Backbone atoms as SQL, in Angstrom:
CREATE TABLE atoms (id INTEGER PRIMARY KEY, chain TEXT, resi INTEGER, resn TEXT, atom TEXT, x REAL, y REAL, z REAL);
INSERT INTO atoms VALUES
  (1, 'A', 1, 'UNK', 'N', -33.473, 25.019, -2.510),
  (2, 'A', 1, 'UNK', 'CA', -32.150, 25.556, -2.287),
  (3, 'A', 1, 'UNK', 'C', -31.807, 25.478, -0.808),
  (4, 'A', 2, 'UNK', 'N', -30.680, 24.712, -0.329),
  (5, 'A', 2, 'UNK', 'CA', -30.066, 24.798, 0.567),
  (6, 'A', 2, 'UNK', 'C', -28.428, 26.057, 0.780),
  (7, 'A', 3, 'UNK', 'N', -29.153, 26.977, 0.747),
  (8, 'A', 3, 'UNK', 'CA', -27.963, 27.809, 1.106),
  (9, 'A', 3, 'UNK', 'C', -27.109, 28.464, 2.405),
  (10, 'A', 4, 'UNK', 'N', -25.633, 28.252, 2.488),
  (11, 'A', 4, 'UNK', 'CA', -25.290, 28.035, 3.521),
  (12, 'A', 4, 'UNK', 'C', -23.889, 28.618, 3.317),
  (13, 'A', 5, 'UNK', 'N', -22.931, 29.392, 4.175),
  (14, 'A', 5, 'UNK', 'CA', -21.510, 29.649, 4.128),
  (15, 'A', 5, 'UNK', 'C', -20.684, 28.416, 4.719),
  (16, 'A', 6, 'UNK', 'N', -19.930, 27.994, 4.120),
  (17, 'A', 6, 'UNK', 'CA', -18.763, 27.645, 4.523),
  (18, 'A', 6, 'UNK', 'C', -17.577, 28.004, 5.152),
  (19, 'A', 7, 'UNK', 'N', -16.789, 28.534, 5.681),
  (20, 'A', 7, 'UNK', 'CA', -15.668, 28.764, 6.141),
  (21, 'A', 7, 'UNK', 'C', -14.897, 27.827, 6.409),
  (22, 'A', 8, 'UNK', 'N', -13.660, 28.167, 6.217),
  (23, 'A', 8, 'UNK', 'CA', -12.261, 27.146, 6.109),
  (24, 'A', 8, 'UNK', 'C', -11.246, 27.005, 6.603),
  (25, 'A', 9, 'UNK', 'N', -11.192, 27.273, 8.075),
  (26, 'A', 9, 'UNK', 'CA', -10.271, 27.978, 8.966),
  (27, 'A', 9, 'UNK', 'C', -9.172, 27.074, 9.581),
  (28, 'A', 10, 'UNK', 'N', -7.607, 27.823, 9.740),
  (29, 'A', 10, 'UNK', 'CA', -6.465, 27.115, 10.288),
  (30, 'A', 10, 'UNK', 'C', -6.448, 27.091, 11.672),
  (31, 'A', 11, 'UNK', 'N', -5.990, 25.881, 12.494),
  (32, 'A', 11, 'UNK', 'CA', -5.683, 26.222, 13.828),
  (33, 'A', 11, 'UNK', 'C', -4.901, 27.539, 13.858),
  (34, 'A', 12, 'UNK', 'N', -4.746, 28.099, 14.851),
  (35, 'A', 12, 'UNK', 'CA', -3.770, 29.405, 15.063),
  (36, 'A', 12, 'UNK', 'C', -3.828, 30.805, 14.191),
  (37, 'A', 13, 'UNK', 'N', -4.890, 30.615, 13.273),
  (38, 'A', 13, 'UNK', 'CA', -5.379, 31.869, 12.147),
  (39, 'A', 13, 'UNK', 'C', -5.548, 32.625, 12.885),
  (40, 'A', 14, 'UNK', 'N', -4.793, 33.951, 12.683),
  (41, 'A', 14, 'UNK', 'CA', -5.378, 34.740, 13.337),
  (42, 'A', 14, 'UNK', 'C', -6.432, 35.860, 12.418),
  (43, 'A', 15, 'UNK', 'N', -6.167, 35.758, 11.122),
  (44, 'A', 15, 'UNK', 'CA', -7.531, 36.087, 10.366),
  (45, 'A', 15, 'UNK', 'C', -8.974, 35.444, 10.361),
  (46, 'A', 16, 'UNK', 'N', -8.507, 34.102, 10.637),
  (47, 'A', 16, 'UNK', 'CA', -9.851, 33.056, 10.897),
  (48, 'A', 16, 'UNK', 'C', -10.677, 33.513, 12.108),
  (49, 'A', 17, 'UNK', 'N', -9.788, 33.636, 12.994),
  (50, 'A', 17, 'UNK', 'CA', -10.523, 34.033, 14.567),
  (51, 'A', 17, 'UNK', 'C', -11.182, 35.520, 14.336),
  (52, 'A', 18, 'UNK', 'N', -10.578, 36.604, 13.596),
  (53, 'A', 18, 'UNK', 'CA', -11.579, 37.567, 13.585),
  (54, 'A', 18, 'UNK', 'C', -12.597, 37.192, 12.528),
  (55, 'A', 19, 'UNK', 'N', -12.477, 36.849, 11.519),
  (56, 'A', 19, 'UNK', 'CA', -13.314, 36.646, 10.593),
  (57, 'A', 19, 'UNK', 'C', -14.698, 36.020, 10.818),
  (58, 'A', 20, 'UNK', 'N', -14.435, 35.044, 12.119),
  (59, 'A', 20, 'UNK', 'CA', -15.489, 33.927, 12.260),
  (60, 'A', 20, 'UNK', 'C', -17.094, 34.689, 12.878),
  (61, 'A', 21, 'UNK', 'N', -16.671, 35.904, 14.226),
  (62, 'A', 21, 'UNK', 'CA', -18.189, 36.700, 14.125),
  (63, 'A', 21, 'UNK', 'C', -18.799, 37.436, 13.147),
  (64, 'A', 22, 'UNK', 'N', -17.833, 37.676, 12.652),
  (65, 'A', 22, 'UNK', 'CA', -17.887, 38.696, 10.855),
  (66, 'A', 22, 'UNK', 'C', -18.989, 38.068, 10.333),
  (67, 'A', 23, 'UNK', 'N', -18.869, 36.806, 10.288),
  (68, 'A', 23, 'UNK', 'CA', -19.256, 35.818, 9.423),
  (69, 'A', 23, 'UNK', 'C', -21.090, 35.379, 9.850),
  (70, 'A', 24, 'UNK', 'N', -20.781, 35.213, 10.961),
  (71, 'A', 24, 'UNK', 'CA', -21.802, 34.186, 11.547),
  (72, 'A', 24, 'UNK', 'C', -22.891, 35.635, 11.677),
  (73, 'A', 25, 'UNK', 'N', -22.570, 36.533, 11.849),
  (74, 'A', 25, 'UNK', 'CA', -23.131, 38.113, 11.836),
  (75, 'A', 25, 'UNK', 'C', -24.200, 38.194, 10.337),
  (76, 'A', 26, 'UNK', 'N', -23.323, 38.309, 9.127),
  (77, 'A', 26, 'UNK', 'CA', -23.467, 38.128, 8.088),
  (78, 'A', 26, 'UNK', 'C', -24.529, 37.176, 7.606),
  (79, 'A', 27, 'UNK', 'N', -24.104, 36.093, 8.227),
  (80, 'A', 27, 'UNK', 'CA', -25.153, 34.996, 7.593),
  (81, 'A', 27, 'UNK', 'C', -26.634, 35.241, 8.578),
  (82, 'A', 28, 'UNK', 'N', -26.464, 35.403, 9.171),
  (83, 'A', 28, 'UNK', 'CA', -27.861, 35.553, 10.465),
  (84, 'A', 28, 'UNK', 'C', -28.522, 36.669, 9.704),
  (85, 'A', 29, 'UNK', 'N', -27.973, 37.701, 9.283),
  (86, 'A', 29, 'UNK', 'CA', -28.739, 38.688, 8.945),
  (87, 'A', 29, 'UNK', 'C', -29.573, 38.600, 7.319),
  (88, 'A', 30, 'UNK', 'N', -28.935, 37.527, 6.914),
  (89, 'A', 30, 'UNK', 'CA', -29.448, 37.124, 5.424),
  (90, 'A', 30, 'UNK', 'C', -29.826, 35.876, 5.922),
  (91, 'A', 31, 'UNK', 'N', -30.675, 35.073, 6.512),
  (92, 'A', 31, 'UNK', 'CA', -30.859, 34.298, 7.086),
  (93, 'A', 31, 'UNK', 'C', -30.177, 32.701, 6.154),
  (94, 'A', 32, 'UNK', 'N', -28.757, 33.042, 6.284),
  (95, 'A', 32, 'UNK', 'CA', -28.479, 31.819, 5.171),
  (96, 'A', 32, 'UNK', 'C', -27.781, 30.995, 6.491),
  (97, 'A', 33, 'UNK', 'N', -27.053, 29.488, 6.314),
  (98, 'A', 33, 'UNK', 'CA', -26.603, 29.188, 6.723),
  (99, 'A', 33, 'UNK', 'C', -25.300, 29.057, 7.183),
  (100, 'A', 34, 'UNK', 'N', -24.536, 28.339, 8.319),
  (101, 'A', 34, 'UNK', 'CA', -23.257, 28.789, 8.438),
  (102, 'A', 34, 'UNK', 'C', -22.669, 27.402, 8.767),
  (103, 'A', 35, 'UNK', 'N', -21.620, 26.926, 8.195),
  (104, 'A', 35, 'UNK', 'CA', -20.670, 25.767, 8.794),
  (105, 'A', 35, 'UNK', 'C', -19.164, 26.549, 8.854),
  (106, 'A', 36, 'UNK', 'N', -18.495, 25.408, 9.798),
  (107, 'A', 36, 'UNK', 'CA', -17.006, 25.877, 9.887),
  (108, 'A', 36, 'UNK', 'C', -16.222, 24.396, 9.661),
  (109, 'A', 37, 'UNK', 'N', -15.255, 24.457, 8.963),
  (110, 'A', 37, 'UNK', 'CA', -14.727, 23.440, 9.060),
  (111, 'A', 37, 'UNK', 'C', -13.347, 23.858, 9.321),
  (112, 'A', 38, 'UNK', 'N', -12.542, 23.784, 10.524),
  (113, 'A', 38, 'UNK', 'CA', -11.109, 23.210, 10.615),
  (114, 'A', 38, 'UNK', 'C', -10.174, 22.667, 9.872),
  (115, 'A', 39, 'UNK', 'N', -8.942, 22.733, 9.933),
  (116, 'A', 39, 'UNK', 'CA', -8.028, 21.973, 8.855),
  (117, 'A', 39, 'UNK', 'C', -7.435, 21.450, 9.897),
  (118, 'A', 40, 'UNK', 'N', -7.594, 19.799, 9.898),
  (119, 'A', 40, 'UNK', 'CA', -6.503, 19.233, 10.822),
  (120, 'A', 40, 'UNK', 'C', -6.346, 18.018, 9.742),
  (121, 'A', 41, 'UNK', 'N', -5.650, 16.574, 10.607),
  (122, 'A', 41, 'UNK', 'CA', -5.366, 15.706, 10.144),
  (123, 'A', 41, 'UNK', 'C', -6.869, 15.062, 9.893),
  (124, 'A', 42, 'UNK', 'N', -7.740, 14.817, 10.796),
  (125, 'A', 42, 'UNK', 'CA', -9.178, 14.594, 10.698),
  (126, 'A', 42, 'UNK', 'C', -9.892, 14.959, 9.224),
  (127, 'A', 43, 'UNK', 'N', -9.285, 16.347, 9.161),
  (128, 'A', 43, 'UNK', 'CA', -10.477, 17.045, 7.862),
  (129, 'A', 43, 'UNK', 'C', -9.639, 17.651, 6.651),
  (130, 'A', 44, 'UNK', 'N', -8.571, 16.659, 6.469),
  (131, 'A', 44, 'UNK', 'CA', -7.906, 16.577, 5.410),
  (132, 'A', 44, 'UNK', 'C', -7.998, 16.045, 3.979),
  (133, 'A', 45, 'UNK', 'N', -9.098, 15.087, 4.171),
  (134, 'A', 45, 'UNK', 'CA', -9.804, 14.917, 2.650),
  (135, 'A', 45, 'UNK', 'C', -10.894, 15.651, 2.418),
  (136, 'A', 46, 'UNK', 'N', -11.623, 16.347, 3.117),
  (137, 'A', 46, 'UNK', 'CA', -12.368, 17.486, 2.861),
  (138, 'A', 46, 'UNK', 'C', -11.964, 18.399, 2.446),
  (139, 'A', 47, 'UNK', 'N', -10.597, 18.929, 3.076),
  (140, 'A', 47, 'UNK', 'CA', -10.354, 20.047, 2.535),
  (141, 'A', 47, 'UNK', 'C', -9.423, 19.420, 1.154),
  (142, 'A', 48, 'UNK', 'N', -9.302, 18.525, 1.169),
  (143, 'A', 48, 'UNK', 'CA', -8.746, 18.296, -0.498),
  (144, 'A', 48, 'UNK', 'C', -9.809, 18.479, -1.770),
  (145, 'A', 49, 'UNK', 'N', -10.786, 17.778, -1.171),
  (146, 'A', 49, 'UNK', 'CA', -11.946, 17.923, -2.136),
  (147, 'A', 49, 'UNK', 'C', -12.647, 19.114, -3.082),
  (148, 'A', 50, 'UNK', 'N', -12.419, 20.127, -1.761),
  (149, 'A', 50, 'UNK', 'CA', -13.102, 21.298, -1.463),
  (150, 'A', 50, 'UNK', 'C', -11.529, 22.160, -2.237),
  (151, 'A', 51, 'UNK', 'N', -10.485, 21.413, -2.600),
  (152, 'A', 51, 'UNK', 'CA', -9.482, 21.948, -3.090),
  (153, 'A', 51, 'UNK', 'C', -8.830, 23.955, -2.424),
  (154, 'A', 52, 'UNK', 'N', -9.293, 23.661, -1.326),
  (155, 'A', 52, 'UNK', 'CA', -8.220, 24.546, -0.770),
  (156, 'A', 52, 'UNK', 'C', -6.984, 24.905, -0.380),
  (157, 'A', 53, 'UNK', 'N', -6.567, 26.064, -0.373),
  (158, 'A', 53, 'UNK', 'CA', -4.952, 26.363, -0.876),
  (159, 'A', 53, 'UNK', 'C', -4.817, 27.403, 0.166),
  (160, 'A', 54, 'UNK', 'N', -5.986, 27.870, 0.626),
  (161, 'A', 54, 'UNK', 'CA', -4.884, 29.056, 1.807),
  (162, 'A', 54, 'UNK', 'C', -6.489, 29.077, 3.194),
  (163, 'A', 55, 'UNK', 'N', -6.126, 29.820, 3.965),
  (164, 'A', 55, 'UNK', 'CA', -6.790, 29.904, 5.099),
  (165, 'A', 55, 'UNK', 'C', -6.938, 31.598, 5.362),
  (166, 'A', 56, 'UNK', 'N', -7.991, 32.154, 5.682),
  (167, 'A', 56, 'UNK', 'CA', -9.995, 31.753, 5.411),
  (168, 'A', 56, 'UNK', 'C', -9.769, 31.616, 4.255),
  (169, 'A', 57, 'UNK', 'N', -10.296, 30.654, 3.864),
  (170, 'A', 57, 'UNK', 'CA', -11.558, 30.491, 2.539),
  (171, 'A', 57, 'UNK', 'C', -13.126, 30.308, 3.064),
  (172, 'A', 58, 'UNK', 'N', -13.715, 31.229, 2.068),
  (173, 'A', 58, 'UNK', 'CA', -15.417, 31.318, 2.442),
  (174, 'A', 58, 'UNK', 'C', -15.847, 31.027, 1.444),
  (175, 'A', 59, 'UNK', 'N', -16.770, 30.007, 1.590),
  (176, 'A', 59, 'UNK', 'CA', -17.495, 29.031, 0.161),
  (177, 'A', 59, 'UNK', 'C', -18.968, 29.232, 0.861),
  (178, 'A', 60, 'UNK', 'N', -19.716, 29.343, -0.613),
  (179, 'A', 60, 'UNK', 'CA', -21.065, 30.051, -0.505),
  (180, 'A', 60, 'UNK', 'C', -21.776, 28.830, -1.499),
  (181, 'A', 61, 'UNK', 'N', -22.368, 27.919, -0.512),
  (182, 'A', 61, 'UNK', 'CA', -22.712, 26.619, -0.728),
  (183, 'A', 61, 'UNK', 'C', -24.402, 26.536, -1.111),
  (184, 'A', 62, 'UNK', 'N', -24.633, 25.512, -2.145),
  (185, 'A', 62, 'UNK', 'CA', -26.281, 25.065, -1.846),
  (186, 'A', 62, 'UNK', 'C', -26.177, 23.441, -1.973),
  (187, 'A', 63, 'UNK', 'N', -26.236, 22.985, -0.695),
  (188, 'A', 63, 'UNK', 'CA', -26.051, 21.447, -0.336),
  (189, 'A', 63, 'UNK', 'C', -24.418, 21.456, -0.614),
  (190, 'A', 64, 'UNK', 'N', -24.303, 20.476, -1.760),
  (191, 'A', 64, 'UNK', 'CA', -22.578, 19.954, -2.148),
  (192, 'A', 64, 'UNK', 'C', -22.328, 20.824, -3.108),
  (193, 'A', 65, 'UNK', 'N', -23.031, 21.587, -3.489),
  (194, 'A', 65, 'UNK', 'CA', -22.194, 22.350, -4.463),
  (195, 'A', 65, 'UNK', 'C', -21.962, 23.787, -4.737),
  (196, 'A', 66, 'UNK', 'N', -20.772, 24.276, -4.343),
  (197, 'A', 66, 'UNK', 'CA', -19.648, 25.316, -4.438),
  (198, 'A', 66, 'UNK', 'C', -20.263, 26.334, -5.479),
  (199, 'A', 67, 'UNK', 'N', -20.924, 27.288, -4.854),
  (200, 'A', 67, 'UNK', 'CA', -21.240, 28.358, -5.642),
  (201, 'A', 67, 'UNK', 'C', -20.662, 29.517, -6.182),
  (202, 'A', 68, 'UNK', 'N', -19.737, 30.080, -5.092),
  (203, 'A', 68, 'UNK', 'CA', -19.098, 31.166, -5.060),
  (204, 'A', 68, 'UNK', 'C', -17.518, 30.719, -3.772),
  (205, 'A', 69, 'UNK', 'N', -16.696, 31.349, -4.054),
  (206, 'A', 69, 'UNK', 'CA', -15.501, 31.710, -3.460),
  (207, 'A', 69, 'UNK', 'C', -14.753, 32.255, -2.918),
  (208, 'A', 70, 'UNK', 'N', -14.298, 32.757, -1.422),
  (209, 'A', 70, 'UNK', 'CA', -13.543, 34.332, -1.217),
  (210, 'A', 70, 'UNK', 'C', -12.521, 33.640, -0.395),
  (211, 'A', 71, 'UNK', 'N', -10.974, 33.603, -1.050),
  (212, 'A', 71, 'UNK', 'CA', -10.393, 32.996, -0.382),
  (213, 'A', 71, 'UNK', 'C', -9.300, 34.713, 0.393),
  (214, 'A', 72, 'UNK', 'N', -8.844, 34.450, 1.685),
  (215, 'A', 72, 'UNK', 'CA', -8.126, 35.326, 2.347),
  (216, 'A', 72, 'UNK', 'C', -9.079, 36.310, 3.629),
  (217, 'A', 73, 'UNK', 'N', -8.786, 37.138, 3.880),
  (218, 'A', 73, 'UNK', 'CA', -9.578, 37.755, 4.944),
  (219, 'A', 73, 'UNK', 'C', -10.015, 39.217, 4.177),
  (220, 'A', 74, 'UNK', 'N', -10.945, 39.382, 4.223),
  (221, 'A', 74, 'UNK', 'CA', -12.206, 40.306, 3.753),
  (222, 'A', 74, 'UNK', 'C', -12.415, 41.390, 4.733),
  (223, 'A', 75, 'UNK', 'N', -12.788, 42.550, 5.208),
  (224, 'A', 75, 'UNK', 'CA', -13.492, 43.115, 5.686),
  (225, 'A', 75, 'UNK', 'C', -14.813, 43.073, 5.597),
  (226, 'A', 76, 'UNK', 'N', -15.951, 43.155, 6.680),
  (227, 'A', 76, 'UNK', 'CA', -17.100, 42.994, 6.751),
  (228, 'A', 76, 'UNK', 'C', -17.789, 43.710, 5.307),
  (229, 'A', 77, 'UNK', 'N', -17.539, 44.745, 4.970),
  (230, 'A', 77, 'UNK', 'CA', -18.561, 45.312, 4.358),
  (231, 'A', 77, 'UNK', 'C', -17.938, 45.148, 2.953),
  (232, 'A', 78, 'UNK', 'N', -17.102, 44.598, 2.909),
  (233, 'A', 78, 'UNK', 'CA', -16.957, 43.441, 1.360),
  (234, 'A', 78, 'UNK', 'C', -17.524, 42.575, 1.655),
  (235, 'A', 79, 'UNK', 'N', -16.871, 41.836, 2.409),
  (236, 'A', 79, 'UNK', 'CA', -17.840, 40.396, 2.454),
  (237, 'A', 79, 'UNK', 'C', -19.251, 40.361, 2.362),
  (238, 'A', 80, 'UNK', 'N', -20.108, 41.280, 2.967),
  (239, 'A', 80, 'UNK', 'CA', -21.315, 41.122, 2.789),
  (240, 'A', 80, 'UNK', 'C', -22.226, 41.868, 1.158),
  (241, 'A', 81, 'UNK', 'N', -20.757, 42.740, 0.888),
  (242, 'A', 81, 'UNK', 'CA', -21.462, 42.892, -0.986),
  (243, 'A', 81, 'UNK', 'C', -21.433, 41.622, -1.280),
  (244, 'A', 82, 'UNK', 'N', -20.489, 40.488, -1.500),
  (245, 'A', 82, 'UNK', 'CA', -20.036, 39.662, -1.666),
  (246, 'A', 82, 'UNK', 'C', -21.018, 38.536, -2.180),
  (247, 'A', 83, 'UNK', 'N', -21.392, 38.555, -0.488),
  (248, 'A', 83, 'UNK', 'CA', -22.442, 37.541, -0.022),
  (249, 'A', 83, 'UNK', 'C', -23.966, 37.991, -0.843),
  (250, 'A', 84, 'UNK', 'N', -24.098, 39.606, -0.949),
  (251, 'A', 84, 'UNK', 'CA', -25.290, 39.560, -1.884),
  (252, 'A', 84, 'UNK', 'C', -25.590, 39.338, -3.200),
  (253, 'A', 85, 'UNK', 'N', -24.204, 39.746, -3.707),
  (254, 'A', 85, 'UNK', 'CA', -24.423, 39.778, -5.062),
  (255, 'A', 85, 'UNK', 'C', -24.477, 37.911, -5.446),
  (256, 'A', 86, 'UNK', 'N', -23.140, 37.295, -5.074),
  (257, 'A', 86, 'UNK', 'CA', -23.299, 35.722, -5.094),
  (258, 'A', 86, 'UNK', 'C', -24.580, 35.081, -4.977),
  (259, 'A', 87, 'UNK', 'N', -25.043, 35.428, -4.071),
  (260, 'A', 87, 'UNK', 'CA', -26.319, 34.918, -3.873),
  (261, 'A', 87, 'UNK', 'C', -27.654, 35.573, -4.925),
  (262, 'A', 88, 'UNK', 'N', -27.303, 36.479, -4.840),
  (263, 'A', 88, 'UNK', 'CA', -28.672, 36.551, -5.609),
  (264, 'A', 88, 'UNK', 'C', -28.394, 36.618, -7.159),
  (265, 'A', 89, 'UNK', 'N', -27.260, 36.284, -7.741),
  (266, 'A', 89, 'UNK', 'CA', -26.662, 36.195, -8.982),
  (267, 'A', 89, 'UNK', 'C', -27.038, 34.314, -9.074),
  (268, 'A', 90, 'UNK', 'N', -27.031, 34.022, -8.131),
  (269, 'A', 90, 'UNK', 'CA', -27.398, 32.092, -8.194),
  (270, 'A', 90, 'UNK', 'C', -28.600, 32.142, -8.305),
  (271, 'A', 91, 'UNK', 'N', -29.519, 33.148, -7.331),
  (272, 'A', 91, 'UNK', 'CA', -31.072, 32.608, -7.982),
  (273, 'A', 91, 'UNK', 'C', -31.317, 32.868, -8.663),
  (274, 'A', 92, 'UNK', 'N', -31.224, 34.420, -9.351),
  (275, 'A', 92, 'UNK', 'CA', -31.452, 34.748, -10.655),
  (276, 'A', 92, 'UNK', 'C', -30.909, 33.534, -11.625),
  (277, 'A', 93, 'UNK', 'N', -29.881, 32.805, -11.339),
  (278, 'A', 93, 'UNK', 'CA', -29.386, 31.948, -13.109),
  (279, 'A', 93, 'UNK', 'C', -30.143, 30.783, -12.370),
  (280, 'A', 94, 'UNK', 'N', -30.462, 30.400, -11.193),
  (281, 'A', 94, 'UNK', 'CA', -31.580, 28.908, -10.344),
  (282, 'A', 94, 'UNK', 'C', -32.705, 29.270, -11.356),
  (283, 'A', 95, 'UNK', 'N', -33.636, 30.937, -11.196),
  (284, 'A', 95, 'UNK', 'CA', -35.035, 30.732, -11.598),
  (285, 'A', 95, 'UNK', 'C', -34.829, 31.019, -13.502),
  (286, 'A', 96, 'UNK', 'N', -33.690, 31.373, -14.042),
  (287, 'A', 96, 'UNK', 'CA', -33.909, 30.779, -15.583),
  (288, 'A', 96, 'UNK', 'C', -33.926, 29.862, -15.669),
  (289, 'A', 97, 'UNK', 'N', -32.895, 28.716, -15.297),
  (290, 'A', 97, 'UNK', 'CA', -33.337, 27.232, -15.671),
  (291, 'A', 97, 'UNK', 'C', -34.649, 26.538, -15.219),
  (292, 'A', 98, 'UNK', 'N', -35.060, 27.334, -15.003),
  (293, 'A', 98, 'UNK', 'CA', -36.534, 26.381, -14.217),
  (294, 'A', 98, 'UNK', 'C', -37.370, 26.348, -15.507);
């Protein structure tokens, strides 16, 4: 398992900009990973792919594939129920299929 947050942030967000230590806070302390991706002209088929519709979106990734979802701005201590339950709701259904 490669697990890792995503974030999905607009130039000029001003939910993105607080959200982003929230975040990187969050993941450090669950030692998961963290990417950010921008929305510009550059990272416009990504974010098509990734089928996003508003700014923050937080995607709770293992490698390419989209585990969980929190699109809008969260407060910390949602986000991090969030982040536990998602996560450990994936390994629990990871170690049945094994």
């Amino acid at each position: 398992m490669n697990l890792y947050v995503l974030e999905v942030s607009g130039e000029g967000c001003a939910n993105c900009v607080t959200l982003l230590p929230v975040l990187k806070k969050l993941t450090a302390e669950r030692g998961l990973g963290f990417e950010r991706l921008e929305l510009s002209a550059a990272t416009h088929e990504a974010a098509r792919r990734l089928k996003i519709e508003r700014v923050p979106t937080v995607l709770l990734m293992d490698g390419d594939l989209e585990i969980a979802r929190c699109a809008g701005y969260q407060p910390e201590e949602i986000l991090g129920l969030w982040l536990d339950a998602k996560t450990e709701e994936y390994i629990r259904r990871k170690g049945e299929d094994l």
